[in-house]
Short mmCIF file of C-alpha atoms in Angstrom, two decimals:
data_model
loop_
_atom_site.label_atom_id
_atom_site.label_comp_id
_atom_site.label_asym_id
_atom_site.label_seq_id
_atom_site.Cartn_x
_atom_site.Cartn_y
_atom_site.Cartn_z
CA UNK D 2 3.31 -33.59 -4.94
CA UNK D 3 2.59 -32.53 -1.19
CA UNK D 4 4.52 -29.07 -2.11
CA UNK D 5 2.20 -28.55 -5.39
CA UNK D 6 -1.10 -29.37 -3.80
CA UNK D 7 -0.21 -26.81 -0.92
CA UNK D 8 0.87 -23.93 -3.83
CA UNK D 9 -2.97 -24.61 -5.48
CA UNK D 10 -4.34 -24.65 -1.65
CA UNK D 11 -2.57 -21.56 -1.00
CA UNK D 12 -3.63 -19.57 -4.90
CA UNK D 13 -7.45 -21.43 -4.43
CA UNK D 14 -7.40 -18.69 -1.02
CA UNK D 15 -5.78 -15.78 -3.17
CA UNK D 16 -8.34 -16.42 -6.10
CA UNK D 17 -11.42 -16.57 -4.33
CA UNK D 18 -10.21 -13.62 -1.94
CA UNK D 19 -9.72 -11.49 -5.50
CA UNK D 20 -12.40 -12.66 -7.28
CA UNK D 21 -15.47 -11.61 -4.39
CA UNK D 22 -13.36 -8.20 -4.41
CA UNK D 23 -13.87 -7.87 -8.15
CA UNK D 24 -17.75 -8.94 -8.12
CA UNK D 25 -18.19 -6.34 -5.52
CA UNK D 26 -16.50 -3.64 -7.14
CA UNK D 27 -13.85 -3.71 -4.51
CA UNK D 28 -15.89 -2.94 -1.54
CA UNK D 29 -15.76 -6.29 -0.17
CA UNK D 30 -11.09 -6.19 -0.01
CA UNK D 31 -9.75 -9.13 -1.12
CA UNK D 32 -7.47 -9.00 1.68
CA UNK D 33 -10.12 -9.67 3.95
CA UNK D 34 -11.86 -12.53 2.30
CA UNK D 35 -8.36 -14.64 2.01
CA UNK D 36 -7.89 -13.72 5.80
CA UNK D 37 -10.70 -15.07 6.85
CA UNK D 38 -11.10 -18.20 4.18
CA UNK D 39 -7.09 -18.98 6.09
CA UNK D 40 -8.86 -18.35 9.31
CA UNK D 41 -11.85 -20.84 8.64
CA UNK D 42 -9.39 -23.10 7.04
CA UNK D 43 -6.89 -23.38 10.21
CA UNK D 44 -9.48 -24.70 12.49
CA UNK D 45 -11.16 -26.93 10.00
CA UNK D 46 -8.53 -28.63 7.42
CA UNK D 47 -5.78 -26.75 6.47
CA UNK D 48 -2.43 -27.96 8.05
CA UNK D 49 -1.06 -25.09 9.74
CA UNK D 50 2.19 -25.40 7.95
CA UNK D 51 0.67 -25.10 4.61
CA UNK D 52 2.31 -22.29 3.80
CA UNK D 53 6.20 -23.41 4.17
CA UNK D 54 5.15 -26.09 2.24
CA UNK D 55 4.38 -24.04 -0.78
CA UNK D 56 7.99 -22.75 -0.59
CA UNK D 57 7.07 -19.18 0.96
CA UNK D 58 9.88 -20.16 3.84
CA UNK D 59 11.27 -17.61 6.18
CA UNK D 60 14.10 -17.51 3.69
CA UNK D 61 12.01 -16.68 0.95
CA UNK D 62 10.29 -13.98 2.88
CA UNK D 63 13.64 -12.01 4.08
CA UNK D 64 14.53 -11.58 0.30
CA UNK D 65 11.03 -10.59 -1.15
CA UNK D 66 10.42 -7.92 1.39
CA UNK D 67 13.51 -6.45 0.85
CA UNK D 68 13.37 -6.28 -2.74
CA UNK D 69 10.06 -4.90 -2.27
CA UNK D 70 10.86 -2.45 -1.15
CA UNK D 71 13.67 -1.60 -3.79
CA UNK D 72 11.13 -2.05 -5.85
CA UNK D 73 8.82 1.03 -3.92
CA UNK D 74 11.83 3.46 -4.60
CA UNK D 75 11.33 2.64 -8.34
CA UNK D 76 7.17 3.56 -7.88
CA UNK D 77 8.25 7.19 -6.35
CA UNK D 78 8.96 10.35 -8.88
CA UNK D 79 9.97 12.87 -6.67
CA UNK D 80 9.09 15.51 -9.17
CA UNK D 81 5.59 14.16 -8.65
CA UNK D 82 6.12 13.96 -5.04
CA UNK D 83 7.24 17.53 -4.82
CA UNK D 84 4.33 18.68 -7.01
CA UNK D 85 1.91 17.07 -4.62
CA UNK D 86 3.30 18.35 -2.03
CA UNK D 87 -0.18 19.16 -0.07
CA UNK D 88 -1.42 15.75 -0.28
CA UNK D 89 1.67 14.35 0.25
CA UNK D 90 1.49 16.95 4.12
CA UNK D 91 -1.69 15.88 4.41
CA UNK D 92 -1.44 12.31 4.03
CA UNK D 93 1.19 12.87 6.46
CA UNK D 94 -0.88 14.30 9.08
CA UNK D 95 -3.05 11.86 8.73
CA UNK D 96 -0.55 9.25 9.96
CA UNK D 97 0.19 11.28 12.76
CA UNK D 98 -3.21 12.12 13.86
CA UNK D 99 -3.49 8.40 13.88
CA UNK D 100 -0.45 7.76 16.02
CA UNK D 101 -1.75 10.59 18.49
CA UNK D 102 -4.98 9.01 18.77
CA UNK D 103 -4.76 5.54 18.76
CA UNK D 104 -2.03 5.28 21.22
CA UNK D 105 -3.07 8.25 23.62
CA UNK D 106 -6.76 6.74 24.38
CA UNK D 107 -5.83 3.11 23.44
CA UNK D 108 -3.25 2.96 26.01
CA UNK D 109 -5.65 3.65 28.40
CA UNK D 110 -7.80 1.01 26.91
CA UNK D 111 -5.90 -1.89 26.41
CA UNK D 112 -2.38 -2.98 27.15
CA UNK D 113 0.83 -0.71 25.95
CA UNK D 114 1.87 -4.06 23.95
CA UNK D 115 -1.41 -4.57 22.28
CA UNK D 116 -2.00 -1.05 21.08
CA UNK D 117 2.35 -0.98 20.06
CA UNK D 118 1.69 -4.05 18.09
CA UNK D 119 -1.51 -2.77 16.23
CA UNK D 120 -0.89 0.37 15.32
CA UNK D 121 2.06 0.28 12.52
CA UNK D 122 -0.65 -1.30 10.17
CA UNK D 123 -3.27 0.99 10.68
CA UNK D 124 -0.19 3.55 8.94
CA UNK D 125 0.90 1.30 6.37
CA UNK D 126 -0.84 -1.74 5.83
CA UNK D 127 1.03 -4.44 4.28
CA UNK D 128 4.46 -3.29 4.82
CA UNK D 129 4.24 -2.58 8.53
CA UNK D 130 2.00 -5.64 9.44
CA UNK D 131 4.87 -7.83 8.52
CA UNK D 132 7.38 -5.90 9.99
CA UNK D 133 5.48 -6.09 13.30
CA UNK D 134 4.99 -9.35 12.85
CA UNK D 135 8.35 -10.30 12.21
CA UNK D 136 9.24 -8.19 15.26
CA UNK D 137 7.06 -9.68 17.92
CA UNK D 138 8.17 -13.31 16.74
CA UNK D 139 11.76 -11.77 16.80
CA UNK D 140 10.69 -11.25 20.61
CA UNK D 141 9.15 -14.12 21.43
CA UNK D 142 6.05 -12.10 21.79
CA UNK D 143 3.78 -15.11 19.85
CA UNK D 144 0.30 -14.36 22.03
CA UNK D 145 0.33 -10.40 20.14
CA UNK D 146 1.69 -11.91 16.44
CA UNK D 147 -1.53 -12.06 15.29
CA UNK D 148 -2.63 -8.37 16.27
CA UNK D 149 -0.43 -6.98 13.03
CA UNK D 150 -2.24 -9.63 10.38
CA UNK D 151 -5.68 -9.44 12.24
CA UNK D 152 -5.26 -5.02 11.43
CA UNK D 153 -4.23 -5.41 8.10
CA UNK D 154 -7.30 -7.90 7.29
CA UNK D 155 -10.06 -5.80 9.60
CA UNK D 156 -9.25 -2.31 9.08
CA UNK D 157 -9.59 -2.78 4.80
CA UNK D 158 -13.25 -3.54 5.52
CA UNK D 159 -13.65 -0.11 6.65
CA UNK D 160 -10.80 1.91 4.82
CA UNK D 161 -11.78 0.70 0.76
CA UNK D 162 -15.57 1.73 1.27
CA UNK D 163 -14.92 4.76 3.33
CA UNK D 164 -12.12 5.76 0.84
CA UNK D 165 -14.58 4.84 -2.12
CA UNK D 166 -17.42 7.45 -0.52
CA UNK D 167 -14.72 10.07 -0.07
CA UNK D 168 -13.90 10.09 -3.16
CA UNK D 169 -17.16 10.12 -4.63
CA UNK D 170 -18.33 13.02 -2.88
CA UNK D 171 -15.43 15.19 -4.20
CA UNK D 172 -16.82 13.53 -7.53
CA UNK D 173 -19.48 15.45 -7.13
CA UNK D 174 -18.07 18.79 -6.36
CA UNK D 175 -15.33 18.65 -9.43
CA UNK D 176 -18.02 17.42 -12.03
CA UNK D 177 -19.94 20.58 -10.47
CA UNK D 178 -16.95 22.65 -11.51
CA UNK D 179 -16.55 20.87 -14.45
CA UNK D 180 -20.12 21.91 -15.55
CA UNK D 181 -20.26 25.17 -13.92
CA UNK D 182 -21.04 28.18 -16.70
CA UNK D 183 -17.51 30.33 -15.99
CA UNK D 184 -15.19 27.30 -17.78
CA UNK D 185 -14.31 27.96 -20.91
CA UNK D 186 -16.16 25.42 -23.25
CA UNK D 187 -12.60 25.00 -24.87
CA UNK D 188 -11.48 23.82 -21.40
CA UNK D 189 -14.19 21.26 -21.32
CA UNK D 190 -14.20 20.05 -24.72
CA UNK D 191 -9.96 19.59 -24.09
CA UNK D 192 -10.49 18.25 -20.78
CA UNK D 193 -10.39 14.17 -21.72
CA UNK D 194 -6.99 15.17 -24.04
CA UNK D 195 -4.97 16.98 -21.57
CA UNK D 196 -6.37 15.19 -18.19
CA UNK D 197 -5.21 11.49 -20.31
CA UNK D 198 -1.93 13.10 -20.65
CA UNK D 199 -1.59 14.17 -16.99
CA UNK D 200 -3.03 10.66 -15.82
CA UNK D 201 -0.14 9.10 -17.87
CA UNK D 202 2.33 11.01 -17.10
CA UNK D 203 1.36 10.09 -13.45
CA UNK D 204 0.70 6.40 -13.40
CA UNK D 205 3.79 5.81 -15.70
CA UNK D 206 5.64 5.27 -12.38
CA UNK D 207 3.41 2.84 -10.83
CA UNK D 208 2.96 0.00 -13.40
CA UNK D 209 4.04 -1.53 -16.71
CA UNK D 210 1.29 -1.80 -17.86
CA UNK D 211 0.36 1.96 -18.23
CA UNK D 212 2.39 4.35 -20.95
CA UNK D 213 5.99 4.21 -20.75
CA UNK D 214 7.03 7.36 -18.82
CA UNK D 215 9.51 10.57 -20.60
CA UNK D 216 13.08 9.62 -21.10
CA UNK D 217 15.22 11.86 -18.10
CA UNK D 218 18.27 13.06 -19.64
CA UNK D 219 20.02 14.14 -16.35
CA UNK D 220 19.68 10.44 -15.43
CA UNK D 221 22.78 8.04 -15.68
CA UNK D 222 21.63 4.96 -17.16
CA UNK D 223 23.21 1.45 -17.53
CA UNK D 224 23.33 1.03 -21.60
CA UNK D 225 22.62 -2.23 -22.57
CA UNK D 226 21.12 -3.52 -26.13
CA UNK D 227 17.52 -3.96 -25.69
CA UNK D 228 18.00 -7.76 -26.46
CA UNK D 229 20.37 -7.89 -23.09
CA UNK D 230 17.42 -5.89 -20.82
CA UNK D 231 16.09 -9.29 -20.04
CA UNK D 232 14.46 -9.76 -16.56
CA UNK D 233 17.48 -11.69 -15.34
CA UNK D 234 19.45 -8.52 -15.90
CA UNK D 235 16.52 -6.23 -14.07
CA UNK D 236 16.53 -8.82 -10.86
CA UNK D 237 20.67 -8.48 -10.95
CA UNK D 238 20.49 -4.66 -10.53
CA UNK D 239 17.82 -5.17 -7.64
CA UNK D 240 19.74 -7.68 -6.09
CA UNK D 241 22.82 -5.64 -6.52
CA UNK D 242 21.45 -2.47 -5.12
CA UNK D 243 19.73 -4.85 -2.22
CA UNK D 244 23.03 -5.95 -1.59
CA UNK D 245 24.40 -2.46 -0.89
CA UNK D 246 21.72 -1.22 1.13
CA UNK D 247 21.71 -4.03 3.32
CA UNK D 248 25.98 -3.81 3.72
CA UNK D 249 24.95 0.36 4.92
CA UNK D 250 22.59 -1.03 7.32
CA UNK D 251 25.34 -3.56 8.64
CA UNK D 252 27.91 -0.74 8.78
CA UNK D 253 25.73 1.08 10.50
CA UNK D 254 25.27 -1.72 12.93
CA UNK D 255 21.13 -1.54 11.99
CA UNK D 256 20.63 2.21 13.89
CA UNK D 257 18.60 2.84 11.04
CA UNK D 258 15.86 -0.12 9.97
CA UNK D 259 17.57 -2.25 7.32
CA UNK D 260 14.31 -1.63 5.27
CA UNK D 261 14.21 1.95 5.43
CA UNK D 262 17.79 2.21 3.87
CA UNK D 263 16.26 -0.67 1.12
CA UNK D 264 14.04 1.88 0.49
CA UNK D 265 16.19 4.84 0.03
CA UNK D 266 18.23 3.01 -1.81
CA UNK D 267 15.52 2.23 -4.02
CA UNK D 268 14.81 5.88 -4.98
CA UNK D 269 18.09 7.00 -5.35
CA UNK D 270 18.86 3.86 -8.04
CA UNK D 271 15.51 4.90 -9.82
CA UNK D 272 16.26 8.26 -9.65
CA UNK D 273 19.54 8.00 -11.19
CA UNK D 274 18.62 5.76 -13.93
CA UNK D 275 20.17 2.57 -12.55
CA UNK D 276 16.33 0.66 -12.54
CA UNK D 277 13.38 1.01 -14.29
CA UNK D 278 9.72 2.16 -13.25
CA UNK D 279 8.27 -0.43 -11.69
CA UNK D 280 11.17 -2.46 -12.47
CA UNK D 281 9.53 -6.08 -10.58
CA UNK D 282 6.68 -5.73 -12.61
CA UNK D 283 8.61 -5.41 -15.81
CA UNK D 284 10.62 -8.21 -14.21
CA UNK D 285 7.55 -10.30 -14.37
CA UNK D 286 7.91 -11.34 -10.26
CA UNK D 287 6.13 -8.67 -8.75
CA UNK D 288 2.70 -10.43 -8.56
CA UNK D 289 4.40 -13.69 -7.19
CA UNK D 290 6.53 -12.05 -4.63
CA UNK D 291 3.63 -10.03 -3.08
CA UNK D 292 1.16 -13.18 -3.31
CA UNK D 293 4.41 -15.12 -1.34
CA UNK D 294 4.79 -12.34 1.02
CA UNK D 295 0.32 -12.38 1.83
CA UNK D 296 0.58 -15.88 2.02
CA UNK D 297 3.30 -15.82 5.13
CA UNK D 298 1.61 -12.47 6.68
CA UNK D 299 -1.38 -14.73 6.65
CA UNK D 300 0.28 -18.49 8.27
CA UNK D 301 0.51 -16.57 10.78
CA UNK D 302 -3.68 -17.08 11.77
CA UNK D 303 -2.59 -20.30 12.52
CA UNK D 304 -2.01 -19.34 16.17
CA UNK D 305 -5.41 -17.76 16.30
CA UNK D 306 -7.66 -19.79 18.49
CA UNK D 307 -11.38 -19.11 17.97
CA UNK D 308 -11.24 -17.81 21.59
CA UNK D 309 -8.07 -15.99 20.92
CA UNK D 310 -10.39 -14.53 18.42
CA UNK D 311 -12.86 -12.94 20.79
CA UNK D 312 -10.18 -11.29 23.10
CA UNK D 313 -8.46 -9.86 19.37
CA UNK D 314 -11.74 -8.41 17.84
CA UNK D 315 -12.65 -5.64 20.31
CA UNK D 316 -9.15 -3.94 20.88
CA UNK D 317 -8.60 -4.37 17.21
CA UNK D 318 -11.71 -2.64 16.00
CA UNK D 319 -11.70 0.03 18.67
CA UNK D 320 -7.96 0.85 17.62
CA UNK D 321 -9.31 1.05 13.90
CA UNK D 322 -11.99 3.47 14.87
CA UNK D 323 -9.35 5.50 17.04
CA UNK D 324 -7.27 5.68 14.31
CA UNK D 325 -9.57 6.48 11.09
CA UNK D 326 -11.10 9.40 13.46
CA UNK D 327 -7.45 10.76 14.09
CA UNK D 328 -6.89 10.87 10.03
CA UNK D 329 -10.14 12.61 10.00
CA UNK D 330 -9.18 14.98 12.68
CA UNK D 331 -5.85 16.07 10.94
CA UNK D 332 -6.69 16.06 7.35
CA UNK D 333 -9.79 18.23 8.07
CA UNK D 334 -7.67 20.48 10.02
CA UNK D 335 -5.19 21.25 6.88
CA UNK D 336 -7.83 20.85 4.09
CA UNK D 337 -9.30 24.23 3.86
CA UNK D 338 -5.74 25.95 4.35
CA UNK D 339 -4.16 23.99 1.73
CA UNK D 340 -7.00 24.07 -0.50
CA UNK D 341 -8.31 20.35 -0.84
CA UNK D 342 -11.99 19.49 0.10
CA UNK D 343 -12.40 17.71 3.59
CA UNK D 344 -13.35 15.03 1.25
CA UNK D 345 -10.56 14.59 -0.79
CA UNK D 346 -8.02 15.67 2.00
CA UNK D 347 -9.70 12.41 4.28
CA UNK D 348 -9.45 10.29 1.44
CA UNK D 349 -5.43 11.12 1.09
CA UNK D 350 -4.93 10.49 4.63
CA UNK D 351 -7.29 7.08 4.16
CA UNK D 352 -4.10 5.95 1.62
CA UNK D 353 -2.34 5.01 4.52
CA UNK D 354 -4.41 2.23 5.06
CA UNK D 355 -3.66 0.25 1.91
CA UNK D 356 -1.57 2.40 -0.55
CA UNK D 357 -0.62 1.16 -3.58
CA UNK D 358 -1.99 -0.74 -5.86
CA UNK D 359 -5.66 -0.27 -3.88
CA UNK D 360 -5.79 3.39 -4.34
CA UNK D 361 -4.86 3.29 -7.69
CA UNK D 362 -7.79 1.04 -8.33
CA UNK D 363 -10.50 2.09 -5.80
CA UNK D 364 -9.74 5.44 -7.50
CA UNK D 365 -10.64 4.35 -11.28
CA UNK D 366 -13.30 2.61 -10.04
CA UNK D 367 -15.00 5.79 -8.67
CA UNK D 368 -13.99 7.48 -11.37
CA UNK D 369 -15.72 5.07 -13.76
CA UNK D 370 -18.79 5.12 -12.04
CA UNK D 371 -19.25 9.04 -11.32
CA UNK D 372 -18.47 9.75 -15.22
CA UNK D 373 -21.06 10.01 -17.77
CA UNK D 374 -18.94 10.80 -20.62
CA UNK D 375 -15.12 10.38 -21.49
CA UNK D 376 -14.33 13.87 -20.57
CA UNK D 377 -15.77 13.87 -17.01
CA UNK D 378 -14.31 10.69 -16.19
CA UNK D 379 -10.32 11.98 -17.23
CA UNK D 380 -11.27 15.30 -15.62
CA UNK D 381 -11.96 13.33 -12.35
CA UNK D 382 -9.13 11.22 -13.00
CA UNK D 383 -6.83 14.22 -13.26
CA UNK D 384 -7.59 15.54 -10.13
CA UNK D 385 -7.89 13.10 -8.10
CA UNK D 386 -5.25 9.94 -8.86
CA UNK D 387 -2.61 12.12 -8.70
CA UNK D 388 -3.36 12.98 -5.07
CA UNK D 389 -4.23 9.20 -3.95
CA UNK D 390 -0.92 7.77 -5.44
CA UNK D 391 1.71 10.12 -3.81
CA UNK D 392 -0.52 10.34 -0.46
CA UNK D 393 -0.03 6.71 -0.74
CA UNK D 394 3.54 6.41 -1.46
CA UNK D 395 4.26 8.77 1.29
CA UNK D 396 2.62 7.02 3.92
CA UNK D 397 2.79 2.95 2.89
CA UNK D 398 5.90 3.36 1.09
CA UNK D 399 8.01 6.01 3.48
CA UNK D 400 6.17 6.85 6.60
CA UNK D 401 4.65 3.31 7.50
CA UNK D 402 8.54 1.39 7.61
CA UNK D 403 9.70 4.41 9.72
CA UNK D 404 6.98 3.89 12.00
CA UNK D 405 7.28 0.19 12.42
CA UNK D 406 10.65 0.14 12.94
CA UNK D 407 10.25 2.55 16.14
CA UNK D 408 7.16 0.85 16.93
CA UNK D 409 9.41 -2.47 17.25
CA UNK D 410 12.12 -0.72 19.78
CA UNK D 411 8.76 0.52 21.94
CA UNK D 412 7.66 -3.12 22.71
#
């Protein structure tokens, strides 16, 4: 019963988090409302160990995040990646602008651990915030565990509405092109047909839920009867393929981050055939091992004393600011000679702040809104998901575990 009653307790948080994110059109993050409802809760009358208790256990952890990030690999197309290649660079810069920033003036700020221990989740958001996290407990470093989950919470209250006005002012510049007299009315009155085709073809990779992407022939695949691709079978081929990345980590006596090789291994599986698109959402788990994994980033408030609090909200916001101003920096310094808009090269870089699935969204949303008719709204859609996904895969899914794991060795 007590194990029950914490799993509602924990889902109540998630729900209401989601649910104020949906009635404000995703400008209030979702992430931030649980945060803080787990924040409130802690000091009022939440046991601290609610979270255990709803069987999201250390154990538990350990396996989701590394079949996470399997599952990552299966997200990335690297024809798509190497089509994108600007915003992928871009996004990239942005991360390192970041880095540059945030630890050259926040270093002189605030102490070397402090600014070590924020700054992997400014460039990756989930991901890296647990990895710190993990890292500084690893260390006995409790007093700076809460730095990682109190960045991932804070910095999504700037990063979804600054993303969101990005994007909205490039909006306004396509739809200008869109409606400018020197395109081809056949070009507009195709646009909705070919830009749905393009969208598909590019959020195939990223959920089930969207058109089933192109057969590959060059691919090897495991042929099975369609009545034996159960979801038992799909979690078997992660686990498998989990199984061998983790044994080239151990032979490798962990030189490189056990999650970074999780995540090669990941792509190369997908890429050869060996697991689907998506394949924990097709799995059906996806949903419940991310909601498992939030719920342990965020137990780890429970060592956040409302004084504690005070000390954590000015390095923490001044680190968020250092950081968004060094993705401005870089992406506006590549924009014009890789031809994006400052606008749409900041909002690439702004991925790195919450990747996938809140670009994905934040970007339909805008899209929705700036869109009068069908056609505008998949000619905005065209140009612009295409960017936010791979910028977003190439900094949360690649860039951000690279980063924590030398972050971790600088502490």
């Amino acid at each position: 019963m007590q194990a029950i009653i914490a799993l509602a307790v924990v889902m109540g948080l998630m729900v209401v988090g989601e649910w104020v994110s949906t009635r404000s059109k995703a400008y209030i993050p979702s992430v931030f409302v649980t945060g803080v409802l787990f924040l409130i809760g802690f000091w009022t009358v939440i046991p601290k160990n609610i979270v255990p208790d709803a069987s999201f256990t250390k154990p538990f952890v350990a396996i989701t995040q590394a079949v996470l990030l399997i599952h990552m690999g299966t997200l990335m197309d690297l024809k798509l990646l190497l089509k994108q290649w600007r915003a992928v660079l871009i996004a990239l810069s942005g991360v390192v602008g970041t880095v540059i920033l945030a630890m050259g003036v926040g270093s002189l700020l605030f102490s070397w651990q402090t600014v070590v221990a924020s700054v992997p989740p400014l460039t990756g958001g989930l991901v890296a915030a647990f990895l710190m996290t993990a890292g500084l407990k690893a260390q006995h470093i409790t007093l700076l565990a809460a730095f990682p989950v109190a960045m991932f919470v804070m910095h999504s209250m700037i990063g979804y509405p600054l993303t969101a006005v990005m994007l909205k002012r490039d909006s306004r510049r396509l739809l200008s092109q869109f409606h400018a007299p020197n395109i081809p009315a056949a070009v507009t009155e195709n646009a909705a047909k070919s830009s749905a085709q393009a969208t598909n073809k590019t959020t195939a990779v990223v959920s089930s839920n969207t058109p089933t992407s192109k057969p590959h022939p060059w691919r090897l695949k495991v042929n099975v009867p369609a009545a034996y691709e159960t979801s038992a079978f799909m979690l078997f081929k992660v686990a498998i393929v989990t199984v061998l990345a983790e044994g080239t980590a151990a032979l490798m006596h962990n030189v490189i981050n056990p999650y970074i090789i999780c995540l090669i291994y990941g792509v190369i599986a997908h890429q050869l055939g060996l697991l689907e698109d998506a394949v924990l959402e097709k799995a059906g788990v996806f949903h419940w091992l991310m909601y498992g994994l939030l719920a342990y980033i965020f137990s780890n408030l429970n060592i956040v004393k409302m004084n504690m609090l005070v000390g954590i909200v000015v390095p923490i916001f001044t680190l968020i600011l250092l950081g968004i101003l060094g993705m401005f920096i870089a992406s506006s310094l590549l924009a014009k000679p890789l031809g994006f808009s400052r606008e749409m090269a900041f909002a690439s870089a702004l991925t790195a702040l919450f990747g996938f699935p809140a670009d994905y969204i934040v970007t339909h949303e805008v899209t929705n809104m700036m869109g009068k008719t069908e056609a505008e709204k998949q000619y905005l859609l065209d140009h612009l998901l295409p960017k936010m996904l791979v910028g977003g895969f190439a900094t949360v899914s690649v860039a951000s575990v690279i980063i924590a794991s030398i972050f971790l060795k600088l502490l």
